[in-house]
Amino acid sequence: MRLGAAIGKMRGGGYKATPQRMAVLRALVEEQHQSLEEIRARCPEVGLVTVYRTLDLLGSLGIVRRLDLGDGARYELAENHHHHMICESCGDISEFEECPLDPERLPSGRADFEVRAHSLEVYGRCGACR
Amino acid sequence: MRLGAAIGKMRGGGYKATPQRMAVLRALVEEQHQSLEEIRARCPEVGLVTVYRTLDLLGSLGIVRRLDLGDGARYELAENHHHHMICESCGDISEFEECPLDPERLPSGRADFEVRAHSLEVYGRCGACR
DNA sequence: CACTAATTGAAAAAAATTTTCAGTTACGGA
DNA sequence: TCCGTAACTGAAAATTTTTTTCAATTAGTG
Ligand SMILES: [Mn+2]
Ligand SMILES: [Mn+2]
Ligand SMILES: [Zn+2]
Ligand SMILES: [Zn+2]
């Protein structure tokens, strides 16, 4: 279970698994790519500042990723492979699983850069908008 | 010449090629991934509000792209293929040319999504940081 | 159950971005 | 080349977003 792993990472780092943090985590599990206000709407009992701080903490633990694809900041559960399809017409963000990357052609050995994760954003028009 | 094309797009859209806009464009040509304040330092004669407005306009014309890779907003000249290498240790952002994507595996035909451009971010550690 | 470092949230502060509006200017047409 | 005008600019003010402060509270250890 996703939440269990997150609790483990928090405890391991000397952080408490408070009700507020759990509430924010649950909100993140419910849906990807939410804005701060959308997350907040899912846990109105948590103070604004605490939501900011929790997102920061989860970010530093590698649990959450902040992204900005044009319209303000959004948050999502982090994945090492992350592939987005973004409709430039309606703004819809969706994810797809199959990784279109050829590992051979990544800058692994080439430049001396150690690859840990990647995020691909494909821009275009979704079916509905065509 | 890059600036020539940009002027064409502005005129074509009914926008004026003002000295302020040209100054911002020149700043963008000088270096990729600059913050607003870095851009502003390169054209101090342009008012803050005008820089914001120019970046918006150039963005809507597809000339400039705004990105946020962790530390605040940054701006760059747009490319249909864009490949970033981001060091999670020192925060350095660099670009690489060779496209590691396999077009076959892009969600082109698969989902009915019409691909127009893409941006790949590879996260890891740069040579200097290892 | 007590202790304490970690956490919370309201208020205030700071930073980032947008709106307003009166004055200025680029540029197409005469 | 000169005019008319829609487009543009920038200072100030407003708004939005994010961070800091600090006194009160609490999770988790022993
Ligand atoms: Mn995602
Ligand atoms: Mn770039
Ligand atoms: Zn769409
Ligand atoms: Zn580095």
Coordinates of N, CA, C and O (backbone and C1' of nucleotides) in Angstrom, one line a residue, chain A residues 15-16 18 20-21 47 49-50 53, chain C residues 4-12:
Chain A
Y15 N 10.4 12.2 11.0 CA 9.3 13.0 10.9 C 8.0 12.3 11.4 O 8.0 11.1 11.3
K16 N 7.1 13.0 12.0 CA 5.9 12.4 12.5 C 4.9 12.2 11.4 O 4.7 13.0 10.5
T18 N 1.6 12.7 11.1 CA 0.4 13.4 11.7 C -0.8 13.2 10.9 O -0.8 12.9 9.7
Q20 N -2.7 15.5 9.8 CA -2.7 16.4 8.7 C -1.9 15.9 7.5 O -2.4 16.0 6.4
R21 N -0.7 15.3 7.8 CA 0.1 14.8 6.7 C -0.7 13.6 6.0 O -0.6 13.5 4.8
G47 N -4.7 23.2 7.9 CA -4.4 24.6 7.6 C -3.6 24.8 6.3 O -2.8 24.0 5.9
V49 N -1.0 26.7 5.7 CA 0.4 26.6 5.8 C 0.9 25.2 5.9 O 1.9 24.8 5.4
T50 N 0.1 24.4 6.6 CA 0.5 23.0 6.8 C 0.5 22.2 5.5 O 1.3 21.3 5.2
R53 N 3.6 23.1 3.8 CA 4.8 22.5 4.4 C 4.8 21.0 4.2 O 5.8 20.4 4.0
Chain C
dT4 P 12.2 16.5 29.2 O5' 12.0 16.6 27.6 C5' 12.6 15.5 26.8 C4' 12.2 15.8 25.4 C3' 12.4 17.3 25.0 O3' 13.0 17.3 23.7 C1' 10.2 16.6 24.5
dA5 P 14.1 18.3 23.3 O5' 14.3 17.9 21.7 C5' 14.3 16.5 21.4 C4' 13.4 16.3 20.2 C3' 13.6 17.3 19.1 O3' 13.5 16.6 17.8 C1' 11.4 17.4 19.8
dA6 P 13.5 17.4 16.4 O5' 12.0 17.3 16.0 C5' 11.3 16.0 16.1 C4' 9.9 16.2 15.7 C3' 9.7 17.0 14.4 O3' 8.7 16.3 13.6 C1' 8.5 18.0 16.2
dT7 P 8.1 16.9 12.3 O5' 6.9 17.7 12.8 C5' 5.8 17.0 13.4 C4' 4.7 17.9 13.7 C3' 4.2 18.8 12.5 O3' 2.9 18.4 12.2 C1' 4.4 20.1 14.4
dT8 P 2.1 19.0 11.0 O5' 1.2 20.1 11.6 C5' 0.3 19.7 12.7 C4' -0.3 21.0 13.3 C3' -0.9 21.9 12.3 O3' -2.3 22.0 12.5 C1' 0.5 23.1 13.8
dG9 P -3.3 22.5 11.4 O5' -3.4 24.1 11.8 C5' -3.9 24.4 13.1 C4' -3.8 25.9 13.2 C3' -4.3 26.7 12.0 O3' -4.9 27.9 12.5 C1' -2.1 27.3 12.4
dA10 P -6.2 28.5 11.8 O5' -6.2 29.9 12.4 C5' -5.9 30.2 13.8 C4' -5.2 31.5 14.0 C3' -5.6 32.6 13.0 O3' -5.8 33.8 13.7 C1' -3.3 32.2 12.8
dA11 P -6.2 35.1 12.9 O5' -4.8 35.8 12.8 C5' -4.0 35.9 14.0 C4' -2.7 36.7 13.6 C3' -3.0 37.8 12.7 O3' -2.2 38.9 13.1 C1' -1.4 36.4 11.7
dA12 P -2.2 40.3 12.3 O5' -0.7 40.4 11.7 C5' 0.4 39.9 12.5 C4' 1.6 39.9 11.7 C3' 1.8 41.1 10.7 O3' 3.1 41.6 10.8 C1' 1.9 39.0 9.5

